[in-house]
Amino acid sequence: MEALISLVARNNKMFRRDKTQVFFSLLSIIIVIALYGIFLQKMQVDAIEQVTKATPETITMVNEWLVAGLLSMIAVTTTLGAFGIAIQDLESKSAADFLTAPISRAKIQLSYVLNAFIIGFILSFIAFIACEVFIVATGGQLLNVTEMMKVIGLLILSVLLASTLNMFLVLFVHSQNAYSTLTTFVGTLIGFLCGVYVPFGVLPSFAQNLIMYFPISHTTVLLREAFMQNSIQTVFAGAPNKLVEEYKINFGVVYEMNGNLLASSTSLLIIVGTTIVLAALSILLFKKRKYK
């Protein structure tokens, strides 16, 4: 246990030392915020005005929609950034040196995952606090204690899923160049796969199915439900249930599959099940990895 803690502390220190790595971990989030300020917010408000009159509460609801997507994206980009340490160790032969010490492969792998989880959760939690301040500053209300605890629980699940997913992806990478390509690829796609860059309902069917089958997107759905539950009721008070349901489907607040709305419990099962499967596959791949 002492060796594992030392490895995690060492990985964490190396990540924090590289300021550039931290910045690029958050770059896609900065892009989303810019896009939101330019046109995403207006696009959604215009769509809502076709159903009901836009009010200050409408802006709050749209802001909450954005916040949920950002938190899902942060979980992915920050944990992937943390795994850069694993690639550095691979190229510098440090990983091979670790294997000459009385440390098991499982502990080495676990140290990378725990470091990614810690970094991802800390940055996600800081982002959550910042998002709450943003919502209040723009006229919204703080979540109550129960709602906050629910969001924090979802953040833990989101970061855990992102950590295992990125561990699995990084096991196929063997150089800094390949890792840079991977981070660029993930950073570019994650906004689409979380339904943030483009509203879910305007995408073609194959793209909608791709998003629904992408496990991380289910953390976005659950976070949107947690953030937007009260504001949706306020904004659409008196509106027909069918119109409210159409809004939720079109903007990825809920998923519809085969004519049925997916329950929150289904999204939770997808998140937990995918985490377990990816963890098992990562363990098998790591055991077979050769170090020179």
PDB file of C-alpha atoms in Angstrom:
ATOM      1  CA  MET A   1       0.000   0.000   0.000  1.00  0.00           C
ATOM      2  CA  GLU A   2       2.847   2.400   0.832  1.00  0.00           C
ATOM      3  CA  ALA A   3       4.408   1.805  -2.588  1.00  0.00           C
ATOM      4  CA  LEU A   4       1.081   2.489  -4.292  1.00  0.00           C
ATOM      5  CA  ILE A   5       0.575   5.751  -2.385  1.00  0.00           C
ATOM      6  CA  SER A   6       4.113   6.844  -3.266  1.00  0.00           C
ATOM      7  CA  LEU A   7       3.532   6.135  -6.958  1.00  0.00           C
ATOM      8  CA  VAL A   8       0.237   8.058  -6.977  1.00  0.00           C
ATOM      9  CA  ALA A   9       1.872  11.022  -5.214  1.00  0.00           C
ATOM     10  CA  ARG A  10       4.765  10.962  -7.673  1.00  0.00           C
ATOM     11  CA  ASN A  11       2.412  10.834 -10.699  1.00  0.00           C
ATOM     12  CA  ASN A  12       0.306  13.659  -9.299  1.00  0.00           C
ATOM     13  CA  LYS A  13       3.341  15.853  -8.698  1.00  0.00           C
ATOM     14  CA  MET A  14       4.600  15.281 -12.248  1.00  0.00           C
ATOM     15  CA  PHE A  15       1.226  16.230 -13.720  1.00  0.00           C
ATOM     16  CA  ARG A  16       0.976  19.453 -11.702  1.00  0.00           C
ATOM     17  CA  ARG A  17       4.520  20.392 -12.680  1.00  0.00           C
ATOM     18  CA  ASP A  18       3.610  20.394 -16.384  1.00  0.00           C
ATOM     19  CA  LYS A  19       1.446  23.528 -16.723  1.00  0.00           C
ATOM     20  CA  THR A  20       1.066  23.021 -20.473  1.00  0.00           C
ATOM     21  CA  GLN A  21      -0.484  19.598 -19.913  1.00  0.00           C
ATOM     22  CA  VAL A  22      -2.983  21.074 -17.451  1.00  0.00           C
ATOM     23  CA  PHE A  23      -3.914  23.809 -19.944  1.00  0.00           C
ATOM     24  CA  PHE A  24      -4.510  21.410 -22.828  1.00  0.00           C
ATOM     25  CA  SER A  25      -6.608  19.221 -20.534  1.00  0.00           C
ATOM     26  CA  LEU A  26      -9.027  22.144 -20.275  1.00  0.00           C
ATOM     27  CA  LEU A  27      -8.699  23.505 -23.832  1.00  0.00           C
ATOM     28  CA  SER A  28     -11.841  21.840 -25.199  1.00  0.00           C
ATOM     29  CA  ILE A  29     -13.818  23.321 -22.293  1.00  0.00           C
ATOM     30  CA  ILE A  30     -12.614  26.815 -23.210  1.00  0.00           C
ATOM     31  CA  ILE A  31     -13.714  26.184 -26.806  1.00  0.00           C
ATOM     32  CA  VAL A  32     -17.196  25.107 -25.690  1.00  0.00           C
ATOM     33  CA  ILE A  33     -17.625  28.201 -23.533  1.00  0.00           C
ATOM     34  CA  ALA A  34     -16.638  30.375 -26.497  1.00  0.00           C
ATOM     35  CA  LEU A  35     -19.077  28.594 -28.809  1.00  0.00           C
ATOM     36  CA  TYR A  36     -21.810  28.893 -26.190  1.00  0.00           C
ATOM     37  CA  GLY A  37     -21.300  32.635 -25.909  1.00  0.00           C
ATOM     38  CA  ILE A  38     -21.266  33.061 -29.702  1.00  0.00           C
ATOM     39  CA  PHE A  39     -24.278  31.015 -30.811  1.00  0.00           C
ATOM     40  CA  LEU A  40     -25.224  27.920 -28.759  1.00  0.00           C
ATOM     41  CA  GLN A  41     -27.185  29.818 -26.118  1.00  0.00           C
ATOM     42  CA  LYS A  42     -29.114  31.861 -28.693  1.00  0.00           C
ATOM     43  CA  MET A  43     -29.878  28.753 -30.741  1.00  0.00           C
ATOM     44  CA  GLN A  44     -31.498  27.030 -27.796  1.00  0.00           C
ATOM     45  CA  VAL A  45     -33.384  30.115 -26.575  1.00  0.00           C
ATOM     46  CA  ASP A  46     -34.794  30.620 -30.098  1.00  0.00           C
ATOM     47  CA  ALA A  47     -35.987  27.000 -30.123  1.00  0.00           C
ATOM     48  CA  ILE A  48     -37.678  27.419 -26.735  1.00  0.00           C
ATOM     49  CA  GLU A  49     -39.426  30.605 -27.879  1.00  0.00           C
ATOM     50  CA  GLN A  50     -41.258  28.518 -30.465  1.00  0.00           C
ATOM     51  CA  VAL A  51     -42.878  26.639 -27.570  1.00  0.00           C
ATOM     52  CA  THR A  52     -43.209  29.220 -24.824  1.00  0.00           C
ATOM     53  CA  LYS A  53     -42.188  32.790 -24.040  1.00  0.00           C
ATOM     54  CA  ALA A  54     -38.529  33.247 -23.127  1.00  0.00           C
ATOM     55  CA  THR A  55     -37.931  34.523 -19.596  1.00  0.00           C
ATOM     56  CA  PRO A  56     -34.893  34.966 -17.308  1.00  0.00           C
ATOM     57  CA  GLU A  57     -35.638  31.434 -16.089  1.00  0.00           C
ATOM     58  CA  THR A  58     -35.142  30.269 -19.677  1.00  0.00           C
ATOM     59  CA  ILE A  59     -31.569  31.579 -19.647  1.00  0.00           C
ATOM     60  CA  THR A  60     -30.971  29.790 -16.334  1.00  0.00           C
ATOM     61  CA  MET A  61     -32.244  26.515 -17.778  1.00  0.00           C
ATOM     62  CA  VAL A  62     -30.051  26.838 -20.863  1.00  0.00           C
ATOM     63  CA  ASN A  63     -27.037  27.651 -18.679  1.00  0.00           C
ATOM     64  CA  GLU A  64     -27.716  24.516 -16.632  1.00  0.00           C
ATOM     65  CA  TRP A  65     -27.853  22.522 -19.870  1.00  0.00           C
ATOM     66  CA  LEU A  66     -24.383  23.799 -20.758  1.00  0.00           C
ATOM     67  CA  VAL A  67     -22.979  23.216 -17.269  1.00  0.00           C
ATOM     68  CA  ALA A  68     -23.971  19.542 -17.305  1.00  0.00           C
ATOM     69  CA  GLY A  69     -22.224  18.998 -20.637  1.00  0.00           C
ATOM     70  CA  LEU A  70     -19.089  20.828 -19.503  1.00  0.00           C
ATOM     71  CA  LEU A  71     -18.765  18.695 -16.378  1.00  0.00           C
ATOM     72  CA  SER A  72     -18.961  15.492 -18.437  1.00  0.00           C
ATOM     73  CA  MET A  73     -16.314  16.808 -20.819  1.00  0.00           C
ATOM     74  CA  ILE A  74     -13.996  17.893 -17.995  1.00  0.00           C
ATOM     75  CA  ALA A  75     -14.062  14.371 -16.560  1.00  0.00           C
ATOM     76  CA  VAL A  76     -12.772  12.999 -19.875  1.00  0.00           C
ATOM     77  CA  THR A  77     -10.194  15.634 -20.824  1.00  0.00           C
ATOM     78  CA  THR A  78      -8.591  15.980 -17.377  1.00  0.00           C
ATOM     79  CA  THR A  79      -8.231  12.244 -16.789  1.00  0.00           C
ATOM     80  CA  LEU A  80      -6.795  11.770 -20.269  1.00  0.00           C
ATOM     81  CA  GLY A  81      -4.307  14.555 -19.544  1.00  0.00           C
ATOM     82  CA  ALA A  82      -3.283  12.790 -16.337  1.00  0.00           C
ATOM     83  CA  PHE A  83      -2.432   9.627 -18.276  1.00  0.00           C
ATOM     84  CA  GLY A  84       0.277  11.562 -20.087  1.00  0.00           C
ATOM     85  CA  ILE A  85       2.511  10.539 -17.183  1.00  0.00           C
ATOM     86  CA  ALA A  86       2.115   6.884 -18.193  1.00  0.00           C
ATOM     87  CA  ILE A  87       3.324   7.682 -21.719  1.00  0.00           C
ATOM     88  CA  GLN A  88       6.262   9.692 -20.371  1.00  0.00           C
ATOM     89  CA  ASP A  89       7.235   6.736 -18.197  1.00  0.00           C
ATOM     90  CA  LEU A  90       6.986   4.401 -21.172  1.00  0.00           C
ATOM     91  CA  GLU A  91       9.261   6.531 -23.362  1.00  0.00           C
ATOM     92  CA  SER A  92      11.761   7.342 -20.614  1.00  0.00           C
ATOM     93  CA  LYS A  93      11.961   3.648 -19.590  1.00  0.00           C
ATOM     94  CA  SER A  94      10.784   4.547 -16.072  1.00  0.00           C
ATOM     95  CA  ALA A  95       7.980   1.996 -16.368  1.00  0.00           C
ATOM     96  CA  ALA A  96      10.539  -0.736 -17.051  1.00  0.00           C
ATOM     97  CA  ASP A  97      12.544   0.443 -14.045  1.00  0.00           C
ATOM     98  CA  PHE A  98       9.461   0.146 -11.834  1.00  0.00           C
ATOM     99  CA  LEU A  99       9.173  -3.503 -12.809  1.00  0.00           C
ATOM    100  CA  THR A 100      12.651  -4.219 -11.431  1.00  0.00           C
ATOM    101  CA  ALA A 101      11.439  -3.047  -8.011  1.00  0.00           C
ATOM    102  CA  PRO A 102       9.190  -5.168  -5.766  1.00  0.00           C
ATOM    103  CA  ILE A 103       6.064  -3.532  -7.238  1.00  0.00           C
ATOM    104  CA  SER A 104       3.447  -5.524  -9.095  1.00  0.00           C
ATOM    105  CA  ARG A 105       2.143  -4.558 -12.514  1.00  0.00           C
ATOM    106  CA  ALA A 106      -1.312  -4.170 -10.959  1.00  0.00           C
ATOM    107  CA  LYS A 107      -0.037  -1.507  -8.549  1.00  0.00           C
ATOM    108  CA  ILE A 108       1.724   0.385 -11.340  1.00  0.00           C
ATOM    109  CA  GLN A 109      -1.442   0.417 -13.427  1.00  0.00           C
ATOM    110  CA  LEU A 110      -3.605   1.279 -10.431  1.00  0.00           C
ATOM    111  CA  SER A 111      -1.330   4.209  -9.565  1.00  0.00           C
ATOM    112  CA  TYR A 112      -1.995   5.766 -12.987  1.00  0.00           C
ATOM    113  CA  VAL A 113      -5.747   5.211 -12.687  1.00  0.00           C
ATOM    114  CA  LEU A 114      -5.943   6.580  -9.137  1.00  0.00           C
ATOM    115  CA  ASN A 115      -3.887   9.619 -10.115  1.00  0.00           C
ATOM    116  CA  ALA A 116      -6.192  10.263 -13.086  1.00  0.00           C
ATOM    117  CA  PHE A 117      -9.261   9.820 -10.878  1.00  0.00           C
ATOM    118  CA  ILE A 118      -7.955  12.199  -8.186  1.00  0.00           C
ATOM    119  CA  ILE A 119      -6.999  14.878 -10.707  1.00  0.00           C
ATOM    120  CA  GLY A 120     -10.232  14.438 -12.643  1.00  0.00           C
ATOM    121  CA  PHE A 121     -12.424  14.634  -9.553  1.00  0.00           C
ATOM    122  CA  ILE A 122     -10.630  17.634  -8.028  1.00  0.00           C
ATOM    123  CA  LEU A 123     -10.836  19.630 -11.262  1.00  0.00           C
ATOM    124  CA  SER A 124     -14.432  18.502 -11.851  1.00  0.00           C
ATOM    125  CA  PHE A 125     -15.411  19.539  -8.328  1.00  0.00           C
ATOM    126  CA  ILE A 126     -13.742  22.939  -8.749  1.00  0.00           C
ATOM    127  CA  ALA A 127     -15.572  23.310 -12.068  1.00  0.00           C
ATOM    128  CA  PHE A 128     -18.848  22.361 -10.368  1.00  0.00           C
ATOM    129  CA  ILE A 129     -18.385  25.107  -7.770  1.00  0.00           C
ATOM    130  CA  ALA A 130     -17.493  27.599 -10.524  1.00  0.00           C
ATOM    131  CA  CYS A 131     -20.565  26.543 -12.508  1.00  0.00           C
ATOM    132  CA  GLU A 132     -22.825  27.070  -9.488  1.00  0.00           C
ATOM    133  CA  VAL A 133     -21.362  30.546  -9.031  1.00  0.00           C
ATOM    134  CA  PHE A 134     -21.967  31.218 -12.741  1.00  0.00           C
ATOM    135  CA  ILE A 135     -25.598  30.067 -12.538  1.00  0.00           C
ATOM    136  CA  VAL A 136     -26.292  32.228  -9.473  1.00  0.00           C
ATOM    137  CA  ALA A 137     -24.511  35.215 -11.047  1.00  0.00           C
ATOM    138  CA  THR A 138     -26.752  34.941 -14.125  1.00  0.00           C
ATOM    139  CA  GLY A 139     -29.967  34.869 -12.102  1.00  0.00           C
ATOM    140  CA  GLY A 140     -30.349  31.205 -11.186  1.00  0.00           C
ATOM    141  CA  GLN A 141     -30.454  29.483  -7.813  1.00  0.00           C
ATOM    142  CA  LEU A 142     -28.071  27.181  -6.005  1.00  0.00           C
ATOM    143  CA  LEU A 143     -28.901  23.506  -5.919  1.00  0.00           C
ATOM    144  CA  ASN A 144     -30.174  22.331  -2.550  1.00  0.00           C
ATOM    145  CA  VAL A 145     -28.079  19.958  -0.431  1.00  0.00           C
ATOM    146  CA  THR A 146     -29.777  16.819  -1.760  1.00  0.00           C
ATOM    147  CA  GLU A 147     -29.322  17.925  -5.361  1.00  0.00           C
ATOM    148  CA  MET A 148     -25.679  18.838  -4.727  1.00  0.00           C
ATOM    149  CA  MET A 149     -24.977  15.423  -3.242  1.00  0.00           C
ATOM    150  CA  LYS A 150     -26.606  13.812  -6.274  1.00  0.00           C
ATOM    151  CA  VAL A 151     -24.417  15.846  -8.635  1.00  0.00           C
ATOM    152  CA  ILE A 152     -21.264  15.025  -6.667  1.00  0.00           C
ATOM    153  CA  GLY A 153     -22.170  11.327  -6.813  1.00  0.00           C
ATOM    154  CA  LEU A 154     -22.627  11.606 -10.578  1.00  0.00           C
ATOM    155  CA  LEU A 155     -19.273  13.388 -10.861  1.00  0.00           C
ATOM    156  CA  ILE A 156     -17.603  10.475  -9.076  1.00  0.00           C
ATOM    157  CA  LEU A 157     -19.204   8.004 -11.497  1.00  0.00           C
ATOM    158  CA  SER A 158     -18.331  10.203 -14.468  1.00  0.00           C
ATOM    159  CA  VAL A 159     -14.670  10.552 -13.490  1.00  0.00           C
ATOM    160  CA  LEU A 160     -14.400   6.836 -12.693  1.00  0.00           C
ATOM    161  CA  LEU A 161     -15.816   5.902 -16.106  1.00  0.00           C
ATOM    162  CA  ALA A 162     -13.573   8.436 -17.854  1.00  0.00           C
ATOM    163  CA  SER A 163     -10.510   7.136 -15.995  1.00  0.00           C
ATOM    164  CA  THR A 164     -11.096   3.518 -17.044  1.00  0.00           C
ATOM    165  CA  LEU A 165     -11.968   4.529 -20.617  1.00  0.00           C
ATOM    166  CA  ASN A 166      -8.809   6.598 -20.980  1.00  0.00           C
ATOM    167  CA  MET A 167      -6.656   3.919 -19.354  1.00  0.00           C
ATOM    168  CA  PHE A 168      -7.967   1.496 -21.989  1.00  0.00           C
ATOM    169  CA  LEU A 169      -7.219   3.939 -24.836  1.00  0.00           C
ATOM    170  CA  VAL A 170      -3.751   4.844 -23.555  1.00  0.00           C
ATOM    171  CA  LEU A 171      -2.730   1.174 -23.509  1.00  0.00           C
ATOM    172  CA  PHE A 172      -2.718   1.314 -27.327  1.00  0.00           C
ATOM    173  CA  VAL A 173      -0.388   4.340 -27.329  1.00  0.00           C
ATOM    174  CA  HIS A 174       3.388   3.954 -27.170  1.00  0.00           C
ATOM    175  CA  SER A 175       4.816   7.415 -27.869  1.00  0.00           C
ATOM    176  CA  GLN A 176       4.272  11.086 -27.070  1.00  0.00           C
ATOM    177  CA  ASN A 177       3.387  11.795 -30.703  1.00  0.00           C
ATOM    178  CA  ALA A 178       0.675   9.148 -30.687  1.00  0.00           C
ATOM    179  CA  TYR A 179      -0.565  10.410 -27.319  1.00  0.00           C
ATOM    180  CA  SER A 180      -0.774  13.990 -28.645  1.00  0.00           C
ATOM    181  CA  THR A 181      -2.816  12.705 -31.576  1.00  0.00           C
ATOM    182  CA  LEU A 182      -5.107  10.844 -29.204  1.00  0.00           C
ATOM    183  CA  THR A 183      -5.699  13.888 -26.984  1.00  0.00           C
ATOM    184  CA  THR A 184      -6.425  16.053 -30.038  1.00  0.00           C
ATOM    185  CA  PHE A 185      -8.837  13.456 -31.406  1.00  0.00           C
ATOM    186  CA  VAL A 186     -10.657  13.006 -28.091  1.00  0.00           C
ATOM    187  CA  GLY A 187     -10.697  16.739 -27.346  1.00  0.00           C
ATOM    188  CA  THR A 188     -12.272  17.420 -30.741  1.00  0.00           C
ATOM    189  CA  LEU A 189     -14.902  14.687 -30.589  1.00  0.00           C
ATOM    190  CA  ILE A 190     -15.924  14.792 -26.940  1.00  0.00           C
ATOM    191  CA  GLY A 191     -18.114  17.895 -27.359  1.00  0.00           C
ATOM    192  CA  PHE A 192     -20.105  16.171 -30.095  1.00  0.00           C
ATOM    193  CA  LEU A 193     -20.335  12.853 -28.233  1.00  0.00           C
ATOM    194  CA  CYS A 194     -21.637  14.628 -25.127  1.00  0.00           C
ATOM    195  CA  GLY A 195     -24.208  16.518 -27.198  1.00  0.00           C
ATOM    196  CA  VAL A 196     -22.788  19.960 -26.399  1.00  0.00           C
ATOM    197  CA  TYR A 197     -21.490  21.332 -29.707  1.00  0.00           C
ATOM    198  CA  VAL A 198     -24.662  20.520 -31.632  1.00  0.00           C
ATOM    199  CA  PRO A 199     -28.169  19.906 -30.208  1.00  0.00           C
ATOM    200  CA  PHE A 200     -28.963  16.204 -30.222  1.00  0.00           C
ATOM    201  CA  GLY A 201     -32.182  16.571 -32.215  1.00  0.00           C
ATOM    202  CA  VAL A 202     -30.607  18.203 -35.289  1.00  0.00           C
ATOM    203  CA  LEU A 203     -28.167  15.339 -35.836  1.00  0.00           C
ATOM    204  CA  PRO A 204     -28.887  12.518 -38.317  1.00  0.00           C
ATOM    205  CA  SER A 205     -30.084   9.196 -36.920  1.00  0.00           C
ATOM    206  CA  PHE A 206     -26.716   7.428 -37.165  1.00  0.00           C
ATOM    207  CA  ALA A 207     -25.041  10.245 -35.186  1.00  0.00           C
ATOM    208  CA  GLN A 208     -27.775  10.145 -32.552  1.00  0.00           C
ATOM    209  CA  ASN A 209     -27.294   6.392 -32.166  1.00  0.00           C
ATOM    210  CA  LEU A 210     -23.520   6.863 -31.914  1.00  0.00           C
ATOM    211  CA  ILE A 211     -24.001   9.339 -29.064  1.00  0.00           C
ATOM    212  CA  MET A 212     -26.538   7.166 -27.253  1.00  0.00           C
ATOM    213  CA  TYR A 213     -24.183   4.186 -27.394  1.00  0.00           C
ATOM    214  CA  PHE A 214     -21.260   6.279 -26.114  1.00  0.00           C
ATOM    215  CA  PRO A 215     -21.224   5.631 -22.331  1.00  0.00           C
ATOM    216  CA  ILE A 216     -19.890   9.066 -21.310  1.00  0.00           C
ATOM    217  CA  SER A 217     -22.933  10.730 -22.875  1.00  0.00           C
ATOM    218  CA  HIS A 218     -25.111   9.036 -20.259  1.00  0.00           C
ATOM    219  CA  THR A 219     -23.314  10.976 -17.529  1.00  0.00           C
ATOM    220  CA  THR A 220     -24.313  14.129 -19.412  1.00  0.00           C
ATOM    221  CA  VAL A 221     -27.949  13.031 -19.473  1.00  0.00           C
ATOM    222  CA  LEU A 222     -27.975  12.288 -15.747  1.00  0.00           C
ATOM    223  CA  LEU A 223     -26.270  15.573 -14.913  1.00  0.00           C
ATOM    224  CA  ARG A 224     -28.742  17.498 -17.067  1.00  0.00           C
ATOM    225  CA  GLU A 225     -31.592  15.811 -15.271  1.00  0.00           C
ATOM    226  CA  ALA A 226     -30.090  16.773 -11.898  1.00  0.00           C
ATOM    227  CA  PHE A 227     -29.434  20.396 -12.855  1.00  0.00           C
ATOM    228  CA  MET A 228     -32.489  21.117 -15.000  1.00  0.00           C
ATOM    229  CA  GLN A 229     -35.343  19.324 -13.260  1.00  0.00           C
ATOM    230  CA  ASN A 230     -36.722  22.396 -11.461  1.00  0.00           C
ATOM    231  CA  SER A 231     -36.010  24.927 -14.198  1.00  0.00           C
ATOM    232  CA  ILE A 232     -37.744  22.816 -16.860  1.00  0.00           C
ATOM    233  CA  GLN A 233     -40.876  22.715 -14.724  1.00  0.00           C
ATOM    234  CA  THR A 234     -40.725  26.499 -14.293  1.00  0.00           C
ATOM    235  CA  VAL A 235     -39.999  27.387 -17.928  1.00  0.00           C
ATOM    236  CA  PHE A 236     -42.557  24.996 -19.425  1.00  0.00           C
ATOM    237  CA  ALA A 237     -45.282  25.525 -16.817  1.00  0.00           C
ATOM    238  CA  GLY A 238     -48.590  25.178 -18.626  1.00  0.00           C
ATOM    239  CA  ALA A 239     -47.041  23.853 -21.835  1.00  0.00           C
ATOM    240  CA  PRO A 240     -48.329  20.543 -23.253  1.00  0.00           C
ATOM    241  CA  ASN A 241     -46.392  17.508 -22.029  1.00  0.00           C
ATOM    242  CA  LYS A 242     -45.674  16.507 -25.630  1.00  0.00           C
ATOM    243  CA  LEU A 243     -43.840  19.769 -26.314  1.00  0.00           C
ATOM    244  CA  VAL A 244     -41.827  19.453 -23.105  1.00  0.00           C
ATOM    245  CA  GLU A 245     -40.865  15.902 -24.069  1.00  0.00           C
ATOM    246  CA  GLU A 246     -39.831  17.045 -27.540  1.00  0.00           C
ATOM    247  CA  TYR A 247     -37.568  19.694 -26.040  1.00  0.00           C
ATOM    248  CA  LYS A 248     -35.929  17.155 -23.723  1.00  0.00           C
ATOM    249  CA  ILE A 249     -35.312  14.730 -26.591  1.00  0.00           C
ATOM    250  CA  ASN A 250     -34.073  17.372 -29.043  1.00  0.00           C
ATOM    251  CA  PHE A 251     -31.570  18.798 -26.562  1.00  0.00           C
ATOM    252  CA  GLY A 252     -30.372  15.522 -25.067  1.00  0.00           C
ATOM    253  CA  VAL A 253     -31.962  15.914 -21.641  1.00  0.00           C
ATOM    254  CA  VAL A 254     -33.380  12.413 -22.128  1.00  0.00           C
ATOM    255  CA  TYR A 255     -32.679   9.710 -24.704  1.00  0.00           C
ATOM    256  CA  GLU A 256     -35.324   7.982 -26.773  1.00  0.00           C
ATOM    257  CA  MET A 257     -34.532   4.521 -28.078  1.00  0.00           C
ATOM    258  CA  ASN A 258     -36.949   2.416 -30.110  1.00  0.00           C
ATOM    259  CA  GLY A 259     -39.767   4.791 -29.229  1.00  0.00           C
ATOM    260  CA  ASN A 260     -39.168   4.587 -25.477  1.00  0.00           C
ATOM    261  CA  LEU A 261     -37.502   7.081 -23.157  1.00  0.00           C
ATOM    262  CA  LEU A 262     -34.474   5.615 -21.393  1.00  0.00           C
ATOM    263  CA  ALA A 263     -34.844   5.580 -17.607  1.00  0.00           C
ATOM    264  CA  SER A 264     -32.142   7.039 -15.354  1.00  0.00           C
ATOM    265  CA  SER A 265     -31.536   3.558 -13.965  1.00  0.00           C
ATOM    266  CA  THR A 266     -30.667   2.347 -17.476  1.00  0.00           C
ATOM    267  CA  SER A 267     -28.078   5.106 -17.878  1.00  0.00           C
ATOM    268  CA  LEU A 268     -26.597   4.209 -14.479  1.00  0.00           C
ATOM    269  CA  LEU A 269     -26.347   0.536 -15.484  1.00  0.00           C
ATOM    270  CA  ILE A 270     -24.587   1.512 -18.728  1.00  0.00           C
ATOM    271  CA  ILE A 271     -22.079   3.665 -16.821  1.00  0.00           C
ATOM    272  CA  VAL A 272     -21.319   1.073 -14.135  1.00  0.00           C
ATOM    273  CA  GLY A 273     -21.275  -1.858 -16.563  1.00  0.00           C
ATOM    274  CA  THR A 274     -18.940  -0.099 -19.000  1.00  0.00           C
ATOM    275  CA  THR A 275     -16.593   0.883 -16.169  1.00  0.00           C
ATOM    276  CA  ILE A 276     -16.311  -2.734 -15.011  1.00  0.00           C
ATOM    277  CA  VAL A 277     -15.768  -4.093 -18.536  1.00  0.00           C
ATOM    278  CA  LEU A 278     -13.124  -1.498 -19.421  1.00  0.00           C
ATOM    279  CA  ALA A 279     -11.325  -2.057 -16.122  1.00  0.00           C
ATOM    280  CA  ALA A 280     -11.170  -5.809 -16.774  1.00  0.00           C
ATOM    281  CA  LEU A 281      -9.944  -5.338 -20.351  1.00  0.00           C
ATOM    282  CA  SER A 282      -7.316  -2.813 -19.237  1.00  0.00           C
ATOM    283  CA  ILE A 283      -5.950  -5.238 -16.661  1.00  0.00           C
ATOM    284  CA  LEU A 284      -5.602  -7.970 -19.299  1.00  0.00           C
ATOM    285  CA  LEU A 285      -3.912  -5.634 -21.790  1.00  0.00           C
ATOM    286  CA  PHE A 286      -1.547  -4.201 -19.197  1.00  0.00           C
ATOM    287  CA  LYS A 287      -0.395  -7.680 -18.167  1.00  0.00           C
ATOM    288  CA  LYS A 288       0.539  -8.426 -21.783  1.00  0.00           C
ATOM    289  CA  ARG A 289       2.305  -5.105 -22.375  1.00  0.00           C
ATOM    290  CA  LYS A 290       6.030  -5.468 -22.933  1.00  0.00           C
ATOM    291  CA  TYR A 291       8.596  -2.955 -21.732  1.00  0.00           C
ATOM    292  CA  LYS A 292      12.048  -2.602 -23.267  1.00  0.00           C
TER     293      LYS A 292
END
